[in-house]
C-alpha cells in the first residue's frame, strides 16, 4: 500500500497527489500536523531528516522530497510516457525538477508562505526570483504546450502547483497568458485534482 | 563533441567536470565571462534562459542546470553503475539532486558567493540553511560510505563541490568528520579532479 505523509495546503504534497491520481494509483493519506510540530518528532525525522512534507511510503520504501517522489512514481508505475528512456529528454525533465526545487520554492512558493502563513522572508528577493522564473516559463510555453517534449511529464507536475497557487502569494498570474493556457491543458488531463486557492478561470 | 560552457571557479561547473573526467569523456571548455556579463547576452540566454553556468552541448543537444547535466551524462554514457534502473534507487538520487539545487545552493554555496565574491545576502538565513544541511549529511554518512546505496552516484557528485568549497564560505567543515571521510573516498576515485579552494587534508 502507498501512504502519503501529507499536508492538505502544501503545494509540494499536491504535486504527489496529482501524479498519484493521474496514474490512478490507490493510496492512503497520513496527515502530518505541521502546526503542532509533528514534522520535528524523532519518528518523523526518521522518515525525513529535513522535517518536511511530503514523504511517500510504498510498502516500506520511504522517499522524501516531492521531486524525488515524482521520479519514483513515474519510473515505477508510469511507463515510458511518464518516464522516457532517452537521456536528453530525461535531462530536460531533470532541469525543471531543479527549477521546482530552487527558483519556484524560493520565489512563488515562498511568497505564498509569507502572505498566507505570515512567515518572515526577504520579500524583495523572493519577488525578484518569482518574476524571473515566471517570465522564463511563460516565454518557454509560448512555442510549446508542455515544459518538455510534446506531452505532459513530471516536469509539468513539479512546476504546476506553486504557479497555480501564486495568487495566494500576491502574484498577478493572469498576466502570464501562456502559463494560463498551460494551466487549462493540465486541468483537462484525466485524474486532475484541484486544491483550494488555485487560480480559477474568470467567468465573465 | 561535448562542449562545456564553463566558469573555472563555479562549483556547479565543477560537478560536471568531475563526472566528465570520471567517465573519461573527451570534452572542450568554452569559458563564459561572468564578470563581463556574457551570461546575459542574447546568444547565451538562447542556451540557458536562466543566464547561468554550466551549460553542456553534446553535438547540438543543449542542457542547462548542473544536476540535469549529471543526469544526462550518467544516463547517456555512465551505464548502470552511474544510472541505476531501480525506481527506489533513482528516487533517492533525485532527492539529493533536489538538496543540491536548493539547500546546498542556498546554504554553503551562497555563503561562498558572499565571502569570496562579495554578494549581499541574508547571512543569517544562509548560515542556518548550511548548518542544517551539513548536519543532516554528516549524520547520513555516519552509517554509509556514499549518499545512496553502496557505490558512488551522481548524488555524491552533485553535493560534493560546494561542501569541499565550504571553507571559502567561512564554514569550519573539518568539524563534520563523516563528511571529511567521504571527501577522501571521493578523492580516491579514478578521474577525480580538484579545484582551488577545496578543503585539503591537514598534514601535521
Tab-separated table of C-alpha atoms in Angstrom:
chain	number	residue	atom	x	y	z
A	1	UNK	CA	0.000	0.000	0.000
A	2	UNK	CA	1.143	3.540	-0.771
A	3	UNK	CA	0.957	6.010	2.108
A	4	UNK	CA	1.425	9.732	1.554
A	5	UNK	CA	2.532	11.715	4.589
A	6	UNK	CA	0.661	14.804	3.628
A	7	UNK	CA	-0.427	18.327	4.486
A	8	UNK	CA	-3.553	19.473	2.632
A	9	UNK	CA	-2.386	23.026	1.902
A	10	UNK	CA	1.152	22.080	0.783
A	11	UNK	CA	1.797	22.558	-2.926
A	12	UNK	CA	4.647	20.062	-2.658
A	13	UNK	CA	2.183	17.453	-1.427
A	14	UNK	CA	-0.206	18.461	-4.171
A	15	UNK	CA	2.404	17.547	-6.799
A	16	UNK	CA	2.350	13.998	-5.474
A	17	UNK	CA	-1.441	13.810	-5.143
A	18	UNK	CA	-1.712	14.976	-8.761
A	19	UNK	CA	0.536	12.227	-10.101
A	20	UNK	CA	-0.985	9.526	-7.876
A	21	UNK	CA	-4.406	10.447	-9.246
A	22	UNK	CA	-3.237	10.737	-12.853
A	23	UNK	CA	-1.658	7.293	-12.590
A	24	UNK	CA	-4.863	6.027	-10.918
A	25	UNK	CA	-2.847	4.543	-8.040
A	26	UNK	CA	-4.657	3.705	-4.800
A	27	UNK	CA	-3.108	5.398	-1.755
A	28	UNK	CA	-3.884	6.457	1.772
A	29	UNK	CA	-3.259	9.848	3.315
A	30	UNK	CA	-1.427	10.185	6.633
A	31	UNK	CA	-1.887	13.834	7.671
A	32	UNK	CA	1.172	15.470	9.276
A	33	UNK	CA	0.323	18.114	11.862
A	34	UNK	CA	2.823	20.813	10.853
A	35	UNK	CA	1.204	23.384	13.152
A	36	UNK	CA	1.738	21.033	16.088
A	37	UNK	CA	5.368	20.393	15.087
A	38	UNK	CA	4.896	16.711	14.243
A	39	UNK	CA	7.483	17.060	11.444
A	40	UNK	CA	10.184	17.640	14.094
A	41	UNK	CA	9.350	14.482	16.087
A	42	UNK	CA	12.042	11.775	16.196
A	43	UNK	CA	9.660	9.384	14.452
A	44	UNK	CA	9.064	11.768	11.548
A	45	UNK	CA	12.737	12.769	11.240
A	46	UNK	CA	13.474	9.077	10.792
A	47	UNK	CA	11.376	9.261	7.611
A	48	UNK	CA	12.770	12.599	6.501
A	49	UNK	CA	15.647	14.250	8.357
A	50	UNK	CA	14.734	17.554	6.682
A	51	UNK	CA	11.447	17.554	8.626
A	52	UNK	CA	9.339	18.354	5.591
A	53	UNK	CA	6.269	17.024	3.804
A	54	UNK	CA	5.637	15.111	1.642
A	55	UNK	CA	7.082	11.694	2.346
A	56	UNK	CA	5.909	8.663	0.386
A	57	UNK	CA	5.943	5.153	1.791
A	58	UNK	CA	5.437	2.354	-0.720
A	59	UNK	CA	5.399	-0.946	1.151
A	60	UNK	CA	8.288	0.101	3.385
A	61	UNK	CA	10.253	2.041	0.749
A	62	UNK	CA	10.384	5.584	2.136
A	63	UNK	CA	11.087	8.540	-0.142
A	64	UNK	CA	11.499	12.199	0.863
A	65	UNK	CA	11.306	15.262	-1.430
A	66	UNK	CA	8.430	15.947	-3.779
A	67	UNK	CA	10.577	15.859	-6.930
A	68	UNK	CA	12.104	12.530	-5.914
A	69	UNK	CA	8.656	11.084	-5.243
A	70	UNK	CA	7.570	12.108	-8.755
A	71	UNK	CA	10.667	10.378	-10.175
A	72	UNK	CA	9.824	7.260	-8.174
A	73	UNK	CA	6.164	7.086	-9.214
A	74	UNK	CA	6.908	7.886	-12.864
A	75	UNK	CA	9.645	5.269	-13.131
A	76	UNK	CA	7.922	2.595	-11.028
A	77	UNK	CA	4.355	2.954	-12.264
A	78	UNK	CA	4.194	5.428	-15.152
A	79	UNK	CA	5.723	3.614	-18.109
A	80	UNK	CA	7.525	5.363	-20.944
A	81	UNK	CA	5.105	8.286	-21.395
A	82	UNK	CA	5.871	9.422	-17.826
A	83	UNK	CA	9.480	8.223	-17.679
A	84	UNK	CA	11.154	8.429	-21.090
A	85	UNK	CA	14.207	6.306	-21.741
A	86	UNK	CA	16.080	8.970	-23.727
A	87	UNK	CA	18.922	10.759	-21.902
A	88	UNK	CA	18.291	14.180	-23.445
A	89	UNK	CA	14.592	14.017	-22.678
A	90	UNK	CA	15.274	12.914	-19.084
A	91	UNK	CA	17.829	15.690	-18.628
A	92	UNK	CA	15.349	18.342	-19.719
A	93	UNK	CA	12.893	16.983	-17.151
A	94	UNK	CA	15.658	16.994	-14.511
A	95	UNK	CA	16.402	20.665	-15.279
A	96	UNK	CA	12.794	21.620	-14.478
A	97	UNK	CA	12.884	19.490	-11.319
A	98	UNK	CA	15.862	21.622	-10.210
A	99	UNK	CA	13.884	24.762	-11.048
A	100	UNK	CA	10.992	23.444	-8.942
A	101	UNK	CA	13.361	22.665	-6.051
A	102	UNK	CA	15.087	26.056	-6.184
A	103	UNK	CA	13.567	29.037	-8.017
A	104	UNK	CA	9.937	28.018	-7.598
A	105	UNK	CA	10.420	27.072	-3.943
A	106	UNK	CA	12.254	30.335	-3.254
A	107	UNK	CA	10.031	32.526	-5.455
A	108	UNK	CA	6.272	31.896	-5.752
A	109	UNK	CA	6.116	29.252	-3.005
A	110	UNK	CA	7.998	31.420	-0.509
A	111	UNK	CA	5.824	34.462	-1.279
A	112	UNK	CA	2.773	32.308	-0.541
A	113	UNK	CA	4.257	31.158	2.773
A	114	UNK	CA	4.686	34.823	3.657
A	115	UNK	CA	1.276	36.121	2.542
A	116	UNK	CA	-0.781	33.108	3.595
A	117	UNK	CA	1.059	31.847	6.675
A	118	UNK	CA	2.880	35.002	7.836
A	119	UNK	CA	6.457	33.739	7.706
A	120	UNK	CA	9.131	36.448	7.742
A	121	UNK	CA	11.031	36.344	4.442
A	122	UNK	CA	13.272	38.523	2.274
A	123	UNK	CA	10.311	39.822	0.297
A	124	UNK	CA	12.232	41.731	-2.390
A	125	UNK	CA	14.437	38.759	-3.204
A	126	UNK	CA	11.536	36.296	-3.343
A	127	UNK	CA	9.632	38.687	-5.624
A	128	UNK	CA	12.657	39.043	-7.908
A	129	UNK	CA	13.098	35.256	-8.068
A	130	UNK	CA	9.389	34.803	-8.817
A	131	UNK	CA	9.339	37.466	-11.564
A	132	UNK	CA	12.361	35.922	-13.259
A	133	UNK	CA	11.165	32.318	-13.214
A	134	UNK	CA	7.582	33.177	-14.217
A	135	UNK	CA	8.853	35.207	-17.164
A	136	UNK	CA	11.125	32.386	-18.295
A	137	UNK	CA	8.370	29.782	-18.048
A	138	UNK	CA	5.852	31.993	-19.838
A	139	UNK	CA	8.242	32.584	-22.746
A	140	UNK	CA	9.121	28.874	-22.812
A	141	UNK	CA	5.435	27.957	-23.130
A	142	UNK	CA	4.921	30.404	-25.983
A	143	UNK	CA	6.115	27.853	-28.514
A	144	UNK	CA	5.248	24.553	-26.823
A	145	UNK	CA	2.317	23.014	-24.979
A	146	UNK	CA	4.326	21.254	-22.272
A	147	UNK	CA	7.580	22.050	-20.475
A	148	UNK	CA	9.432	19.126	-22.097
A	149	UNK	CA	8.673	17.425	-25.391
A	150	UNK	CA	5.177	17.067	-26.787
A	151	UNK	CA	3.366	15.510	-23.834
A	152	UNK	CA	2.860	16.097	-20.117
A	153	UNK	CA	5.747	14.958	-17.906
A	154	UNK	CA	6.693	15.171	-14.232
A	155	UNK	CA	8.354	18.494	-15.136
A	156	UNK	CA	4.868	19.983	-15.567
A	157	UNK	CA	3.579	18.287	-12.407
A	158	UNK	CA	6.543	19.573	-10.353
A	159	UNK	CA	6.157	23.157	-11.563
A	160	UNK	CA	2.362	23.472	-11.703
A	161	UNK	CA	1.093	23.670	-8.079
A	162	UNK	CA	3.015	26.719	-6.842
A	163	UNK	CA	2.284	28.580	-10.085
A	164	UNK	CA	-1.419	27.827	-9.780
A	165	UNK	CA	-1.220	28.900	-6.109
A	166	UNK	CA	0.744	32.071	-6.945
A	167	UNK	CA	-2.247	34.399	-6.378
A	168	UNK	CA	-2.049	33.473	-2.680
A	169	UNK	CA	1.471	34.935	-2.768
A	170	UNK	CA	0.237	38.225	-4.177
A	171	UNK	CA	1.294	37.414	-7.749
A	172	UNK	CA	-0.938	38.501	-10.653
A	173	UNK	CA	-0.558	35.221	-12.512
A	174	UNK	CA	-3.226	36.180	-15.100
A	175	UNK	CA	-0.618	38.398	-16.791
A	176	UNK	CA	1.256	35.304	-17.923
A	177	UNK	CA	-1.046	34.215	-20.713
A	178	UNK	CA	0.991	31.226	-21.865
A	179	UNK	CA	1.113	29.893	-18.315
A	180	UNK	CA	-2.665	30.310	-18.047
A	181	UNK	CA	-3.190	28.355	-21.276
A	182	UNK	CA	-0.895	25.628	-19.887
A	183	UNK	CA	-2.971	25.567	-16.660
A	184	UNK	CA	-6.006	24.742	-18.796
A	185	UNK	CA	-4.184	21.897	-20.535
A	186	UNK	CA	-3.111	20.425	-17.189
A	187	UNK	CA	-6.637	20.731	-15.791
A	188	UNK	CA	-8.014	18.827	-18.768
A	189	UNK	CA	-5.815	15.791	-18.026
A	190	UNK	CA	-7.546	12.625	-16.764
A	191	UNK	CA	-7.127	12.350	-12.998
A	192	UNK	CA	-6.517	16.058	-12.431
A	193	UNK	CA	-7.416	17.240	-8.938
A	194	UNK	CA	-7.548	20.861	-7.774
A	195	UNK	CA	-6.815	22.317	-4.374
A	196	UNK	CA	-8.211	25.434	-2.671
A	197	UNK	CA	-6.506	28.693	-3.631
A	198	UNK	CA	-5.551	27.613	-7.134
A	199	UNK	CA	-6.003	30.110	-9.936
A	200	UNK	CA	-9.504	29.823	-11.352
A	201	UNK	CA	-10.794	30.683	-14.807
A	202	UNK	CA	-12.605	34.005	-14.613
A	203	UNK	CA	-16.146	33.587	-15.906
A	204	UNK	CA	-17.409	36.956	-17.114
B	1	UNK	CA	31.975	16.701	-29.461
B	2	UNK	CA	30.985	17.713	-25.931
B	3	UNK	CA	31.393	21.407	-25.090
B	4	UNK	CA	31.097	22.657	-21.518
B	5	UNK	CA	30.186	26.321	-21.132
B	6	UNK	CA	32.183	26.800	-18.014
B	7	UNK	CA	33.473	29.138	-15.321
B	8	UNK	CA	36.587	27.877	-13.533
B	9	UNK	CA	35.586	28.937	-10.018
B	10	UNK	CA	31.987	27.678	-10.227
B	11	UNK	CA	31.231	24.657	-8.052
B	12	UNK	CA	28.274	23.876	-10.313
B	13	UNK	CA	30.644	23.643	-13.275
B	14	UNK	CA	32.990	21.545	-11.183
B	15	UNK	CA	30.262	18.930	-10.678
B	16	UNK	CA	30.177	18.453	-14.446
B	17	UNK	CA	33.961	18.477	-14.877
B	18	UNK	CA	34.180	15.805	-12.173
B	19	UNK	CA	31.750	13.458	-13.914
B	20	UNK	CA	33.203	14.097	-17.383
B	21	UNK	CA	36.621	13.140	-16.045
B	22	UNK	CA	35.357	10.145	-14.070
B	23	UNK	CA	33.613	8.853	-17.206
B	24	UNK	CA	36.805	9.602	-19.198
B	25	UNK	CA	34.806	11.562	-21.779
B	26	UNK	CA	36.672	13.934	-24.089
B	27	UNK	CA	35.305	17.495	-23.946
B	28	UNK	CA	36.240	21.055	-24.673
B	29	UNK	CA	35.834	24.031	-22.363
B	30	UNK	CA	34.125	27.216	-23.539
B	31	UNK	CA	34.788	29.809	-20.822
B	32	UNK	CA	31.879	32.140	-20.027
B	33	UNK	CA	32.929	35.616	-18.915
B	34	UNK	CA	30.543	36.096	-15.981
B	35	UNK	CA	32.350	39.239	-14.831
B	36	UNK	CA	31.783	40.772	-18.257
B	37	UNK	CA	28.097	39.772	-18.243
B	38	UNK	CA	28.358	37.286	-21.114
B	39	UNK	CA	25.704	35.102	-19.438
B	40	UNK	CA	23.127	37.849	-20.072
B	41	UNK	CA	23.854	38.106	-23.807
B	42	UNK	CA	21.047	37.089	-26.186
B	43	UNK	CA	23.247	34.324	-27.556
B	44	UNK	CA	23.883	32.822	-24.108
B	45	UNK	CA	20.251	33.207	-22.978
B	46	UNK	CA	19.322	31.130	-26.012
B	47	UNK	CA	21.340	28.303	-24.437
B	48	UNK	CA	20.071	28.931	-20.931
B	49	UNK	CA	17.323	31.494	-20.235
B	50	UNK	CA	18.363	31.483	-16.554
B	51	UNK	CA	21.698	33.051	-17.563
B	52	UNK	CA	23.768	30.620	-15.509
B	53	UNK	CA	26.693	28.261	-15.949
B	54	UNK	CA	27.170	25.430	-16.668
B	55	UNK	CA	25.572	24.554	-19.976
B	56	UNK	CA	26.526	21.365	-21.778
B	57	UNK	CA	26.364	20.976	-25.526
B	58	UNK	CA	26.644	17.438	-26.864
B	59	UNK	CA	26.588	17.568	-30.646
B	60	UNK	CA	23.819	20.158	-30.672
B	61	UNK	CA	21.864	18.838	-27.683
B	62	UNK	CA	21.957	21.697	-25.184
B	63	UNK	CA	21.340	21.095	-21.476
B	64	UNK	CA	21.140	23.695	-18.701
B	65	UNK	CA	21.433	23.084	-14.929
B	66	UNK	CA	24.260	21.167	-13.320
B	67	UNK	CA	22.017	18.458	-11.864
B	68	UNK	CA	20.360	17.891	-15.237
B	69	UNK	CA	23.747	17.623	-16.931
B	70	UNK	CA	24.773	14.946	-14.424
B	71	UNK	CA	21.559	13.050	-15.210
B	72	UNK	CA	22.303	13.321	-18.929
B	73	UNK	CA	25.903	12.149	-18.705
B	74	UNK	CA	25.096	9.323	-16.276
B	75	UNK	CA	22.219	8.009	-18.394
B	76	UNK	CA	23.873	8.550	-21.791
B	77	UNK	CA	27.422	7.440	-21.010
B	78	UNK	CA	27.596	6.033	-17.466
B	79	UNK	CA	25.906	2.658	-17.667
B	80	UNK	CA	24.093	1.040	-14.750
B	81	UNK	CA	26.636	1.865	-12.023
B	82	UNK	CA	26.047	5.590	-12.654
B	83	UNK	CA	22.383	5.362	-13.669
B	84	UNK	CA	20.634	2.516	-11.853
B	85	UNK	CA	17.452	1.118	-13.333
B	86	UNK	CA	15.667	0.681	-9.994
B	87	UNK	CA	12.960	3.260	-9.171
B	88	UNK	CA	13.720	3.441	-5.446
B	89	UNK	CA	17.433	3.860	-6.067
B	90	UNK	CA	16.804	6.578	-8.679
B	91	UNK	CA	14.399	8.382	-6.359
B	92	UNK	CA	16.986	8.526	-3.579
B	93	UNK	CA	19.445	10.035	-6.053
B	94	UNK	CA	16.764	12.522	-7.183
B	95	UNK	CA	16.182	13.579	-3.556
B	96	UNK	CA	19.858	14.542	-3.191
B	97	UNK	CA	19.759	16.362	-6.539
B	98	UNK	CA	16.932	18.473	-5.076
B	99	UNK	CA	19.037	19.087	-1.973
B	100	UNK	CA	21.921	20.193	-4.194
B	101	UNK	CA	19.604	22.508	-6.164
B	102	UNK	CA	18.055	24.055	-3.051
B	103	UNK	CA	19.662	23.727	0.402
B	104	UNK	CA	23.250	23.444	-0.815
B	105	UNK	CA	22.833	26.268	-3.326
B	106	UNK	CA	21.186	28.478	-0.709
B	107	UNK	CA	23.443	27.443	2.184
B	108	UNK	CA	27.155	26.688	1.657
B	109	UNK	CA	27.271	27.888	-1.974
B	110	UNK	CA	25.572	31.193	-1.152
B	111	UNK	CA	27.870	31.805	1.835
B	112	UNK	CA	30.827	31.314	-0.508
B	113	UNK	CA	29.390	33.787	-3.015
B	114	UNK	CA	29.168	36.287	-0.173
B	115	UNK	CA	32.599	35.737	1.391
B	116	UNK	CA	34.537	35.178	-1.833
B	117	UNK	CA	32.730	37.411	-4.317
B	118	UNK	CA	31.112	39.994	-2.012
B	119	UNK	CA	27.471	39.464	-2.948
B	120	UNK	CA	24.943	40.880	-0.480
B	121	UNK	CA	22.944	38.006	1.016
B	122	UNK	CA	20.745	37.209	4.023
B	123	UNK	CA	23.706	35.912	6.003
B	124	UNK	CA	21.794	34.522	8.999
B	125	UNK	CA	19.429	32.542	6.795
B	126	UNK	CA	22.199	31.124	4.580
B	127	UNK	CA	24.149	30.116	7.714
B	128	UNK	CA	21.085	28.418	9.182
B	129	UNK	CA	20.441	26.542	5.912
B	130	UNK	CA	24.099	25.486	5.750
B	131	UNK	CA	24.200	24.285	9.374
B	132	UNK	CA	21.062	22.215	8.892
B	133	UNK	CA	22.074	20.532	5.630
B	134	UNK	CA	25.658	19.858	6.743
B	135	UNK	CA	24.385	18.261	9.957
B	136	UNK	CA	21.945	16.061	8.061
B	137	UNK	CA	24.582	14.931	5.545
B	138	UNK	CA	27.159	14.256	8.266
B	139	UNK	CA	24.708	12.079	10.207
B	140	UNK	CA	23.643	10.338	6.977
B	141	UNK	CA	27.268	9.444	6.197
B	142	UNK	CA	27.819	8.036	9.678
B	143	UNK	CA	26.404	4.664	8.624
B	144	UNK	CA	27.159	4.607	4.893
B	145	UNK	CA	30.073	5.361	2.580
B	146	UNK	CA	28.063	7.061	-0.176
B	147	UNK	CA	24.912	9.174	-0.195
B	148	UNK	CA	22.860	6.482	-1.967
B	149	UNK	CA	23.437	2.731	-1.974
B	150	UNK	CA	26.864	1.166	-1.745
B	151	UNK	CA	28.684	2.956	-4.554
B	152	UNK	CA	29.323	6.492	-5.776
B	153	UNK	CA	26.458	8.084	-7.712
B	154	UNK	CA	25.635	11.468	-9.202
B	155	UNK	CA	24.114	12.293	-5.798
B	156	UNK	CA	27.661	12.418	-4.377
B	157	UNK	CA	28.947	14.367	-7.383
B	158	UNK	CA	26.127	16.934	-7.112
B	159	UNK	CA	26.652	17.501	-3.397
B	160	UNK	CA	30.456	17.328	-3.168
B	161	UNK	CA	31.836	20.565	-4.709
B	162	UNK	CA	30.106	23.165	-2.522
B	163	UNK	CA	30.841	21.115	0.600
B	164	UNK	CA	34.512	20.859	-0.326
B	165	UNK	CA	34.473	24.614	-1.076
B	166	UNK	CA	32.648	25.433	2.184
B	167	UNK	CA	35.775	26.873	3.899
B	168	UNK	CA	35.620	29.716	1.351
B	169	UNK	CA	32.185	30.478	2.796
B	170	UNK	CA	33.549	30.712	6.334
B	171	UNK	CA	32.346	27.220	7.308
B	172	UNK	CA	34.537	25.047	9.546
B	173	UNK	CA	33.942	21.908	7.522
B	174	UNK	CA	36.571	19.919	9.477
B	175	UNK	CA	34.041	19.586	12.327
B	176	UNK	CA	31.983	17.245	10.172
B	177	UNK	CA	34.132	14.150	10.432
B	178	UNK	CA	31.901	11.850	8.375
B	179	UNK	CA	31.833	14.385	5.559
B	180	UNK	CA	35.628	14.637	5.685
B	181	UNK	CA	35.953	10.837	5.428
B	182	UNK	CA	33.571	10.914	2.430
B	183	UNK	CA	35.734	13.648	0.831
B	184	UNK	CA	38.651	11.213	0.990
B	185	UNK	CA	36.635	8.455	-0.674
B	186	UNK	CA	35.598	10.797	-3.489
B	187	UNK	CA	39.170	11.988	-3.973
B	188	UNK	CA	40.366	8.404	-4.317
B	189	UNK	CA	38.042	7.757	-7.286
B	190	UNK	CA	39.641	7.333	-10.732
B	191	UNK	CA	39.330	10.559	-12.712
B	192	UNK	CA	38.922	12.807	-9.667
B	193	UNK	CA	39.978	16.400	-10.259
B	194	UNK	CA	40.337	19.105	-7.620
B	195	UNK	CA	39.777	22.824	-7.872
B	196	UNK	CA	41.370	25.707	-5.955
B	197	UNK	CA	39.811	26.457	-2.569
B	198	UNK	CA	38.690	22.903	-1.874
B	199	UNK	CA	39.185	21.559	1.634
B	200	UNK	CA	42.621	19.997	1.927
B	201	UNK	CA	43.834	17.264	4.243
B	202	UNK	CA	45.825	18.878	7.022
B	203	UNK	CA	49.299	17.359	7.108
B	204	UNK	CA	50.697	17.788	10.614
